[in-house]
Short mmCIF file of C-alpha atoms in Angstrom, two decimals:
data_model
loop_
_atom_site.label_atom_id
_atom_site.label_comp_id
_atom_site.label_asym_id
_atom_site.label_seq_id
_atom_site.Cartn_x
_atom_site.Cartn_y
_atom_site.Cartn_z
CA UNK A 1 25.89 62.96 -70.67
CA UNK A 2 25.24 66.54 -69.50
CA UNK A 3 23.73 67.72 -66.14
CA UNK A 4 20.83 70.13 -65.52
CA UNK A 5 21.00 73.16 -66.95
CA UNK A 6 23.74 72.71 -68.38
CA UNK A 7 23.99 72.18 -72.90
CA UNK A 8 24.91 70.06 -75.59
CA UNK A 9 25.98 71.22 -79.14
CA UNK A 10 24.23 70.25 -82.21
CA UNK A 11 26.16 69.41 -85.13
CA UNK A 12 27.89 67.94 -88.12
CA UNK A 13 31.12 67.06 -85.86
CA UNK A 14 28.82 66.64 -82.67
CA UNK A 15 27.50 63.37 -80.96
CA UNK A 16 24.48 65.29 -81.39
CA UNK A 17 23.12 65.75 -85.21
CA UNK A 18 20.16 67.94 -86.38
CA UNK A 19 17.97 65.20 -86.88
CA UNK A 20 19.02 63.27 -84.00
CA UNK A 21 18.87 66.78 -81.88
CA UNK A 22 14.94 67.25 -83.80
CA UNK A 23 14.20 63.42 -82.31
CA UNK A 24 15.52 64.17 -78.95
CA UNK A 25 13.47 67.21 -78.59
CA UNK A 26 10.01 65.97 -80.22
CA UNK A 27 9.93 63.18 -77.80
CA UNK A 28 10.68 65.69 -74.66
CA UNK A 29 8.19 67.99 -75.85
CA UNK A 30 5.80 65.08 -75.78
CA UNK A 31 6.20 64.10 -72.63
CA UNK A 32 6.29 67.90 -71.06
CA UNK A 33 2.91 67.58 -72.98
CA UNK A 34 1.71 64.75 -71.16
CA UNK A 35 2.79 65.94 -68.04
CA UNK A 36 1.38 69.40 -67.64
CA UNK A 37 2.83 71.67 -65.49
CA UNK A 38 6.24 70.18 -64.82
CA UNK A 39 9.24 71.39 -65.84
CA UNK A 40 10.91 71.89 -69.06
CA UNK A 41 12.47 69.05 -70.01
CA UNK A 42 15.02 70.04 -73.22
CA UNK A 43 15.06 73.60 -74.68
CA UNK A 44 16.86 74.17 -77.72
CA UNK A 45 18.90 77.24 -77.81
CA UNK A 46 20.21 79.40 -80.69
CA UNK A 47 23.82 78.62 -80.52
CA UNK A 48 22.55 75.51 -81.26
CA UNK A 49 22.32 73.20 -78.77
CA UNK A 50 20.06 71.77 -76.67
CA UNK A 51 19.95 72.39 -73.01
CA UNK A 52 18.65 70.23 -69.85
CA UNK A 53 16.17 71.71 -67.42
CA UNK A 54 15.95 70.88 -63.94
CA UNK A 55 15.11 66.87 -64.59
CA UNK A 56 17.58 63.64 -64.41
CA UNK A 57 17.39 60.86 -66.48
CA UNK A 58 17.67 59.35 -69.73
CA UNK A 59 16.17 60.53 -72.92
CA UNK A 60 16.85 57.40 -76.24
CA UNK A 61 15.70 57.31 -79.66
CA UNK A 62 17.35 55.05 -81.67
CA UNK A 63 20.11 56.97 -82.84
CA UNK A 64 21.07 58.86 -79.88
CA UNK A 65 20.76 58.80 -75.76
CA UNK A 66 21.08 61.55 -73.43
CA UNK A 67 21.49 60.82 -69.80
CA UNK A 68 20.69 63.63 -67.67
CA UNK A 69 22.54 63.65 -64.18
CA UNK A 70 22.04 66.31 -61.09
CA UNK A 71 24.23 68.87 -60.53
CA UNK A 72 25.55 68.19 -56.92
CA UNK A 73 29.24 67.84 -56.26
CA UNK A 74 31.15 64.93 -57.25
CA UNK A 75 34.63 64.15 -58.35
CA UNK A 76 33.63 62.23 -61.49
CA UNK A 77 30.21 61.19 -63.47
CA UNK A 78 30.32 57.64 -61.87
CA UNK A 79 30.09 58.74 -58.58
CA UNK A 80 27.24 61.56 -59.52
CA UNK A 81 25.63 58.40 -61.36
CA UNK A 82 26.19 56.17 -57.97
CA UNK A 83 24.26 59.20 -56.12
CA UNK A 84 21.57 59.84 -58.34
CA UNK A 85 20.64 55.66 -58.04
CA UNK A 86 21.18 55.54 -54.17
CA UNK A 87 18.31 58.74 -54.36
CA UNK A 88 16.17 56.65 -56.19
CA UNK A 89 16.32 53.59 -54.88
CA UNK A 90 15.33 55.14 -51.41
CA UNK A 91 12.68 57.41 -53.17
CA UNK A 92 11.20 54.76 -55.18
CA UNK A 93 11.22 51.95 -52.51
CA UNK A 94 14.21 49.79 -54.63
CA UNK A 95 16.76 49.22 -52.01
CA UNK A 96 19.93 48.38 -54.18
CA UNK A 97 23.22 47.75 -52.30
CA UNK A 98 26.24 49.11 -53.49
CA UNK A 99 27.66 45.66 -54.27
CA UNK A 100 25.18 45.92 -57.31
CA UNK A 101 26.35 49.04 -58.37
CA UNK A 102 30.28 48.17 -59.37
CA UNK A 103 32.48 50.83 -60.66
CA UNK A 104 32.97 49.63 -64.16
CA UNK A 105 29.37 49.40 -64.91
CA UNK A 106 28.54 52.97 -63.62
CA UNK A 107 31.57 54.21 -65.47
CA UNK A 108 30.03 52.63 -68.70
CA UNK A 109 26.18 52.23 -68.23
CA UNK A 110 23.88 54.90 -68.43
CA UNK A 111 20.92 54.99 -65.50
CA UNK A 112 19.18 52.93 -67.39
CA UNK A 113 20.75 50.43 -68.34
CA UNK A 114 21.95 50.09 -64.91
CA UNK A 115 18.52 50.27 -63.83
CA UNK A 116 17.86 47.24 -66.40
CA UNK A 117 20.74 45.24 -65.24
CA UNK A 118 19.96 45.73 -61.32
CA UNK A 119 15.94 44.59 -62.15
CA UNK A 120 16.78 41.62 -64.83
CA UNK A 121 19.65 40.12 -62.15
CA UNK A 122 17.49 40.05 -59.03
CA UNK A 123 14.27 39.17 -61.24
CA UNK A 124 16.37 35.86 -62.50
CA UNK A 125 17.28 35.45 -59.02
CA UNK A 126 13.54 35.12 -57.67
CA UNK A 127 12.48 33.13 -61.00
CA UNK A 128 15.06 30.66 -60.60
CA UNK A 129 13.22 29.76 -56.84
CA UNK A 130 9.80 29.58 -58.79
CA UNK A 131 7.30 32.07 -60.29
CA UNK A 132 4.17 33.16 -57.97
CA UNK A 133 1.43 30.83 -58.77
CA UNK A 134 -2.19 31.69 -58.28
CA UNK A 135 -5.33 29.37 -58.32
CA UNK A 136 -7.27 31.11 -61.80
CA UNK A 137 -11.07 30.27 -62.64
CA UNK A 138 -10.32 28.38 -66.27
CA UNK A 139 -13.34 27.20 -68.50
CA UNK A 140 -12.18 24.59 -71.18
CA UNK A 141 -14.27 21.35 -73.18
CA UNK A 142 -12.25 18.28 -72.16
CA UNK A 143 -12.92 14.97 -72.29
CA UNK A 144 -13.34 13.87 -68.96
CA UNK A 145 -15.00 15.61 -66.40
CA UNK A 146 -12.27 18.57 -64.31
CA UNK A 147 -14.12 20.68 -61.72
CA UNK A 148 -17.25 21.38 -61.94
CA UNK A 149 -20.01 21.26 -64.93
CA UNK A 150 -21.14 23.91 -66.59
CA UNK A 151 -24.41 22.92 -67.87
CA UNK A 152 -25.54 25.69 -69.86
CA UNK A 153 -22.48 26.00 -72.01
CA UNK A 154 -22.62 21.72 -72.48
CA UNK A 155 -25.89 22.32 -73.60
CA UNK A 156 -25.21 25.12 -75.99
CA UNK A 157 -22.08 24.65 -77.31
CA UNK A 158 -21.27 20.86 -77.01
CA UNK A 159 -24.44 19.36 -77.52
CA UNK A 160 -23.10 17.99 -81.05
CA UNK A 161 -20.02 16.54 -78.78
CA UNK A 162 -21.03 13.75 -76.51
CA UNK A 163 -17.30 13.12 -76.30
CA UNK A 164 -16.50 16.97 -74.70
CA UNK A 165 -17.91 18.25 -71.38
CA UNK A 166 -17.76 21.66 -70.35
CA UNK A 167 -15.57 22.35 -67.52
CA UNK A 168 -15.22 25.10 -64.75
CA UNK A 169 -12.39 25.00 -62.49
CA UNK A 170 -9.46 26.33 -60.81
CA UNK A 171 -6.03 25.61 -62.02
CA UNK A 172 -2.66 26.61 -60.35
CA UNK A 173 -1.16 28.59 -62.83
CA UNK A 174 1.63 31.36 -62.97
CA UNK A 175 -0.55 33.59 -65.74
CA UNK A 176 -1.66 36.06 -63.43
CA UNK A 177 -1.34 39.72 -63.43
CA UNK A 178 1.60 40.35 -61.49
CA UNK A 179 3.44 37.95 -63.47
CA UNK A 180 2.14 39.98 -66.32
CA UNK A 181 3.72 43.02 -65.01
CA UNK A 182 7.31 41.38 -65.10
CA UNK A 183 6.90 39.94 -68.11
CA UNK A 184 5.46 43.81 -70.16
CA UNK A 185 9.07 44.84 -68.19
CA UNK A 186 11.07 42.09 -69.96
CA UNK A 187 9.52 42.48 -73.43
CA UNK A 188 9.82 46.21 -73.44
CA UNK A 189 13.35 46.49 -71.70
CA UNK A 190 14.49 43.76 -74.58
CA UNK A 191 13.87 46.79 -77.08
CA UNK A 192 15.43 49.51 -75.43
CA UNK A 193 18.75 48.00 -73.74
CA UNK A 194 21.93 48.15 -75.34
CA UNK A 195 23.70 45.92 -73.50
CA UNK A 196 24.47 42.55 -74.85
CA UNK A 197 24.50 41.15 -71.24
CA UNK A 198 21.33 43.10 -70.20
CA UNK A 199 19.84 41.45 -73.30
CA UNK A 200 21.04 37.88 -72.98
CA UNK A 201 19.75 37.84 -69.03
CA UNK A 202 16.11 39.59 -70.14
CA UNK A 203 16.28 36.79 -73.46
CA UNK A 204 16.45 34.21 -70.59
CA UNK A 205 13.98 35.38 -68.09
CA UNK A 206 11.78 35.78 -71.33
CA UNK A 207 12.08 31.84 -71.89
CA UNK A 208 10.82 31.10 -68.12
CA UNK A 209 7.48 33.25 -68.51
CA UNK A 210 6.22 31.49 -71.18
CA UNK A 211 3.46 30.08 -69.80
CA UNK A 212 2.46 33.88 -68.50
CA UNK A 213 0.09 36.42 -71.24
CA UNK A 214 1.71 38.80 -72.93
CA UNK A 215 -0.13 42.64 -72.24
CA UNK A 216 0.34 45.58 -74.12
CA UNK A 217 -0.01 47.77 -71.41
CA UNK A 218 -0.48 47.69 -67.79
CA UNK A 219 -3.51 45.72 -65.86
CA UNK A 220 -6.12 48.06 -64.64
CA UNK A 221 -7.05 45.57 -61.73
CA UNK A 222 -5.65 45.54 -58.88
CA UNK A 223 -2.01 43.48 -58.29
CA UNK A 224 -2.02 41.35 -55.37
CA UNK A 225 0.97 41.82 -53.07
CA UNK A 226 0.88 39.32 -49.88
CA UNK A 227 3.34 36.46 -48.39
CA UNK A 228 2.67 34.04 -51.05
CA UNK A 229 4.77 36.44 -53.33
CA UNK A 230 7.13 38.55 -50.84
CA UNK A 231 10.00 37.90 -53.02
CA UNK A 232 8.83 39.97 -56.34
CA UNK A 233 7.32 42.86 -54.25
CA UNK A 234 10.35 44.89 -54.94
CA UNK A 235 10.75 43.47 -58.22
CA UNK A 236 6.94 44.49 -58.65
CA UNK A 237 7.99 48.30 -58.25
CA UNK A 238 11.15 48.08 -60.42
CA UNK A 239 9.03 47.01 -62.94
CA UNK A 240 6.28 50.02 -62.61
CA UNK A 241 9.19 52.28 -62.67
CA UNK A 242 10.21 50.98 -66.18
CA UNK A 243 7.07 50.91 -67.44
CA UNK A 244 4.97 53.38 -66.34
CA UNK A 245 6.26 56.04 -63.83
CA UNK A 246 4.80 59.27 -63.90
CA UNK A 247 7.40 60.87 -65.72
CA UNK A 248 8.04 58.14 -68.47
CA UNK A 249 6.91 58.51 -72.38
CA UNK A 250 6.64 55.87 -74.89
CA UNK A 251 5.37 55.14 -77.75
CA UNK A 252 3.40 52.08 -78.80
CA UNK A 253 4.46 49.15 -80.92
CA UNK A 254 8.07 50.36 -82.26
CA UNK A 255 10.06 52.38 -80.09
CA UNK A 256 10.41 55.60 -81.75
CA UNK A 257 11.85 57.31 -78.25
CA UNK A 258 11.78 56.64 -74.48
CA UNK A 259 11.85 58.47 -71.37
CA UNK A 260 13.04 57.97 -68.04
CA UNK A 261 13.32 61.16 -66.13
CA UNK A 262 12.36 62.51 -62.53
CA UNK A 263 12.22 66.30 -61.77
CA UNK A 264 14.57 67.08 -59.32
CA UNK A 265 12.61 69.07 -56.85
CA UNK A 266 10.37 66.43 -56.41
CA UNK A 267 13.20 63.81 -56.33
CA UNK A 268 14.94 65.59 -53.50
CA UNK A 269 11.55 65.79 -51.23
CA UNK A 270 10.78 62.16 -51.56
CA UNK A 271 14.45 60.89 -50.98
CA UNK A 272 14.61 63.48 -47.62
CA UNK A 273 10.96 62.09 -46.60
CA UNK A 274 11.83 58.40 -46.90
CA UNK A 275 15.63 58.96 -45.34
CA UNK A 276 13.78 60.80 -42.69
CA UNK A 277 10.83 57.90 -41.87
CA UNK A 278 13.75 55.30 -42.06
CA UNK A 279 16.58 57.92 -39.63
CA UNK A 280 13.62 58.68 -37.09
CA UNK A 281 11.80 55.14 -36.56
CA UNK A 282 10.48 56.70 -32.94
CA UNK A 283 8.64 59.49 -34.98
CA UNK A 284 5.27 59.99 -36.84
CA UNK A 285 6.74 61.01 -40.73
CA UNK A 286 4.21 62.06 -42.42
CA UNK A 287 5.04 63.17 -46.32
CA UNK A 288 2.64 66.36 -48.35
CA UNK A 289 0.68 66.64 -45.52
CA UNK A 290 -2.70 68.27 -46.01
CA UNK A 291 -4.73 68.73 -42.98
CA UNK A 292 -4.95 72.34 -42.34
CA UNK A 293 -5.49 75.48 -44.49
CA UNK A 294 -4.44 79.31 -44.74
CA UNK A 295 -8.19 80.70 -44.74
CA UNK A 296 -10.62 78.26 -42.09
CA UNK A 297 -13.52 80.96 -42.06
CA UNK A 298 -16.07 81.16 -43.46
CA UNK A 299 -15.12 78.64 -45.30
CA UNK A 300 -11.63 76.98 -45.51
CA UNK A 301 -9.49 78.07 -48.44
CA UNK A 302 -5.62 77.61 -49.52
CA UNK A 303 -4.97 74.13 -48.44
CA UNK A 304 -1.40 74.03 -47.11
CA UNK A 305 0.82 70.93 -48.14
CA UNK A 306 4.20 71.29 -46.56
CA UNK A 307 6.54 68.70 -47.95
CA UNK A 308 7.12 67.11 -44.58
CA UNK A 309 5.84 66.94 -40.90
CA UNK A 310 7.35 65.36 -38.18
CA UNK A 311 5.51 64.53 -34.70
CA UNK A 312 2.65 67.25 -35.90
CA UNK A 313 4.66 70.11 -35.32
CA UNK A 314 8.39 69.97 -36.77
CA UNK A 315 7.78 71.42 -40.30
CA UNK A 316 10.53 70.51 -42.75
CA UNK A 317 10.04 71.82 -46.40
CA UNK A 318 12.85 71.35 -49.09
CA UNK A 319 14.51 73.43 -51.75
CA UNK A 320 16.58 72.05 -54.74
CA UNK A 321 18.36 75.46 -54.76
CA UNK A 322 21.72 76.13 -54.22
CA UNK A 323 22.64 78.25 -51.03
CA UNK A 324 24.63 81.61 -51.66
CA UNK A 325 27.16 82.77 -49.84
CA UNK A 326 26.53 86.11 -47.70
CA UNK A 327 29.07 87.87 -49.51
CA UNK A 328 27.55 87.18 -52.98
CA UNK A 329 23.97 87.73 -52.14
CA UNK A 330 21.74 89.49 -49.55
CA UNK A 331 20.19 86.69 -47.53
CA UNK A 332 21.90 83.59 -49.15
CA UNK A 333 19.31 83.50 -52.25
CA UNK A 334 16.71 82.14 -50.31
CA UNK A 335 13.45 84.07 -51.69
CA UNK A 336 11.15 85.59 -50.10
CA UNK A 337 8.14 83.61 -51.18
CA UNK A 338 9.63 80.72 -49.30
CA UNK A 339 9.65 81.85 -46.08
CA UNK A 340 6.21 83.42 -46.01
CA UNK A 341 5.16 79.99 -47.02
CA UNK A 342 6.81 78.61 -43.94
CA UNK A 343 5.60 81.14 -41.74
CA UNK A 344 1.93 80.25 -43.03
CA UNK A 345 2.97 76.22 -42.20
CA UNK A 346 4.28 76.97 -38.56
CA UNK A 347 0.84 79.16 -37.60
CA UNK A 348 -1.27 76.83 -38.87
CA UNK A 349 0.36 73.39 -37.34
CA UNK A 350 1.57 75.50 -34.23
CA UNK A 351 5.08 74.49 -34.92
CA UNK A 352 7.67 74.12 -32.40
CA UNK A 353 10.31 74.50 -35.40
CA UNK A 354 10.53 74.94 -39.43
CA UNK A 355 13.21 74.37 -41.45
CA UNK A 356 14.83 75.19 -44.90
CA UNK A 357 16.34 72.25 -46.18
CA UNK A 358 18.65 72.80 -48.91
CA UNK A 359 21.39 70.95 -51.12
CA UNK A 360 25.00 71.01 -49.39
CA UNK A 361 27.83 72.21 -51.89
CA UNK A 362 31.58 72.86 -51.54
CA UNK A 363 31.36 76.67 -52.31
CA UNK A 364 29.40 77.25 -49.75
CA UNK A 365 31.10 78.37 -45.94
CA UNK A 366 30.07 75.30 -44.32
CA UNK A 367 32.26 72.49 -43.78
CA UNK A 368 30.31 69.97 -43.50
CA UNK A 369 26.22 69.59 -44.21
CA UNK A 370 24.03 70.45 -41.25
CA UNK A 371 22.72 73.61 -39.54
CA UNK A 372 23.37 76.46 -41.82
CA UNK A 373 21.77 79.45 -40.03
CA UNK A 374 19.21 79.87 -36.27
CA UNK A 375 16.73 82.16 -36.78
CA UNK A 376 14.08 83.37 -34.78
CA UNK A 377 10.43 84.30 -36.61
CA UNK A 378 8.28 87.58 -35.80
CA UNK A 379 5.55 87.18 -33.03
CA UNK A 380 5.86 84.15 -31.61
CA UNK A 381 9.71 83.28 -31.83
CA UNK A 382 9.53 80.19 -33.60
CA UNK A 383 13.04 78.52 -34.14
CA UNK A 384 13.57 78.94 -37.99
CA UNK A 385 15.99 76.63 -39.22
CA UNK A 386 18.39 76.71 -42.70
CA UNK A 387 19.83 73.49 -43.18
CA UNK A 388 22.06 71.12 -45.89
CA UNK A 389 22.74 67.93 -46.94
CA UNK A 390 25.39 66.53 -48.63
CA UNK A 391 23.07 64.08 -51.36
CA UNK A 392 26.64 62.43 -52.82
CA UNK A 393 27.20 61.01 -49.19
CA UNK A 394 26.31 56.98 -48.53
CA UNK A 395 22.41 56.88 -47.52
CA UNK A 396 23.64 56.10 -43.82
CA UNK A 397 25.70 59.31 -43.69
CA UNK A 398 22.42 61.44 -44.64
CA UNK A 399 20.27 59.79 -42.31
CA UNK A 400 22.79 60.45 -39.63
CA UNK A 401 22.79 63.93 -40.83
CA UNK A 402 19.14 64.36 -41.13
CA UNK A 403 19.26 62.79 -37.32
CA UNK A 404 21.14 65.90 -36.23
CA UNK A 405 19.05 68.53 -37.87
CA UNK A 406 15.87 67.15 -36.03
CA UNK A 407 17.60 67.03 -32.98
CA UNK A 408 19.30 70.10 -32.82
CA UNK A 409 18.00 72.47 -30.71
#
């Protein structure tokens, strides 16, 4: 375990081998590849060692795992581990209480194998009530008639077998493609978890899908979420997540390597933007907003995307920076880049307010997360907020912090 930024030694006496260190870094090469223009993932250095850029997650091959945890304040890895879940389960639309997350497996489990064990549990849950059926169009020669006839096909194919007629019809089955989704997750979590209790619950949901195709890689058509199958909706994301999120790499066939990660900057801005749309029910959210522009004549240029707007004119944008302290730098470490880029937001939505939003730490001379600093902007005297929160809080205590930012005046 190591947390961004920070190293890991290669070496003979080291978790951390040269070829294991080669593996690790081949396969996060690959995916920075495959993922242009996001952050470095793992940099080797020449003391050696390799070291973590600004992501969280877990890198595996299969002689070595490196989970990858944010560097907020906590008193011990379980509870960073506990925070970094809670972030993603409201980022990622996975609501997973606390009971799910006991001590002893966060203590032990990497993210994810506690991401395995949270999906296979609740998946066995919902499979034990019944898979989703869905009526599918079937064609099959049987010997009485089922459906409906088709007559070409009788007289092409079976016309040398009076005894078979050529059926169409629809058949109730549980072989459709969301059911194919779940079951890609079980067959490709069965190869990368460690745990012998992950593996004998995904061994057993494997058992009740038999009836369901086996894919190699996700459906292109569309997955139908409605009523009929409310209760694997969730489950339905979870899976996605495991599969094929935007910043996972695997290989085909035999898992050579595996990655789970999430870039941290974007991580924050989607866990404030969903705390903030669940905190302010009475308000219009909206998340990377793009309506308006820098340039709007002669023709509009430099679309602006702030990373969240609240009633049209509360402009919110957030920085996975750490705050300075006055005494240690000339205004906090915020840079100047970011607050032109603010200044552009509030003339061009009219704001009645912008605001920094940054990480919360102890070292910094705030007691508690909240309004850091009131300014006032050039021209038109926009309030111009610099705020924190504390991310290793409970998901309540953020909301209720995010409440007072927004409603400070």
């Amino acid at each position: 375990m190591l947390k961004e930024w920070k190293e890991v030694p290669i070496g003979a006496n080291t978790p951390i081998t040269e070829p294991s260190a080669q593996r690790i870094h081949a396969l996060a090469e690959r995916t920075s590849r495959r993922l242009r223009g996001r952050p470095s993932i793992i940099t080797r250095t020449a003391r050696p060692s390799l070291r973590a850029g600004q992501v969280v997650g877990v890198l595996t091959t299969p002689d070595v795992t490196i989970e990858i945890l944010p560097k907020i304040d906590a008193d011990s890895d379980t509870e960073l581990r506990h925070s970094l879940v809670r972030m993603l389960a409201i980022a990622r639309n996975l609501p997973i209480a606390d009971h799910e997350l006991t001590p002893l497996s966060i203590q032990h489990d990497n993210l994810l194998e506690i991401l395995i064990r949270v999906f296979s549990i609740r998946l066995r849950t919902a499979v034990r009530r019944g898979l989703s059926h869905r009526y599918v169009g079937t064609e099959d020669d049987l010997p009485r008639l089922k459906g409906k006839l088709d007559v070409q096909r009788q007289f092409s194919r079976n016309v040398v077998r009076p005894d078979r007629l050529a059926c169409r019809f629809d058949e109730f089955s549980p072989d459709t493609p969301l059911n194919r989704v779940l079951k890609a997750a079980i067959v490709r979590l069965i190869k990368l978890s460690d745990s012998h209790d992950n593996k004998r619950i995904l061994i057993e949901l494997l058992a009740r899908f038999d009836d369901v195709s086996e894919i190699a890689i996700l459906p292109q058509q569309r997955i139908s979420l409605d009523r009929t199958n409310r209760s694997f909706h969730q489950l339905y994301h979870h899976a996605k997540l495991l599969l094929s999120g935007e910043w996972q790499s695997t290989t085909s066939g035999n898992i050579e390597g595996f990655s789970l990660l999430f870039p941290m900057n974007e991580l924050f801005e989607e866990y404030i933007g969903r705390s903030l749309k669940i905190a302010l029910p009475s308000m219009t959210v909206e998340l990377q907003h793009s309506s308006y522009h820098a340039i709007r004549w002669p023709e509009k240029r430099f679309l602006l995307k702030p990373d969240i707007v609240i009633n049209g004119n509360i402009i919110i944008d957030t920085k996975w920076k750490k705050l300075k302290l006055k005494s240690e730098k000339r205004h906090f470490g915020i840079e100047q880049a970011d607050i032109y880029q603010l200044l552009a937001y509030a003339r061009a939505y009219e704001a009645k307010r912008i605001v920094l939003l940054y990480p919360w730490h102890r070292d910094l001379d705030q007691s508690q997360a909240g309004i850091y600093q009131q300014w006032r902007s050039a021209g038109d005297d926009t309030p111009f907020d610099i705020a924190t929160v504390d991310v290793s809080r409970s998901n309540r205590e953020v909301r209720e912090t995010l409440r007072s930012i927004v409603n400070s005046s």
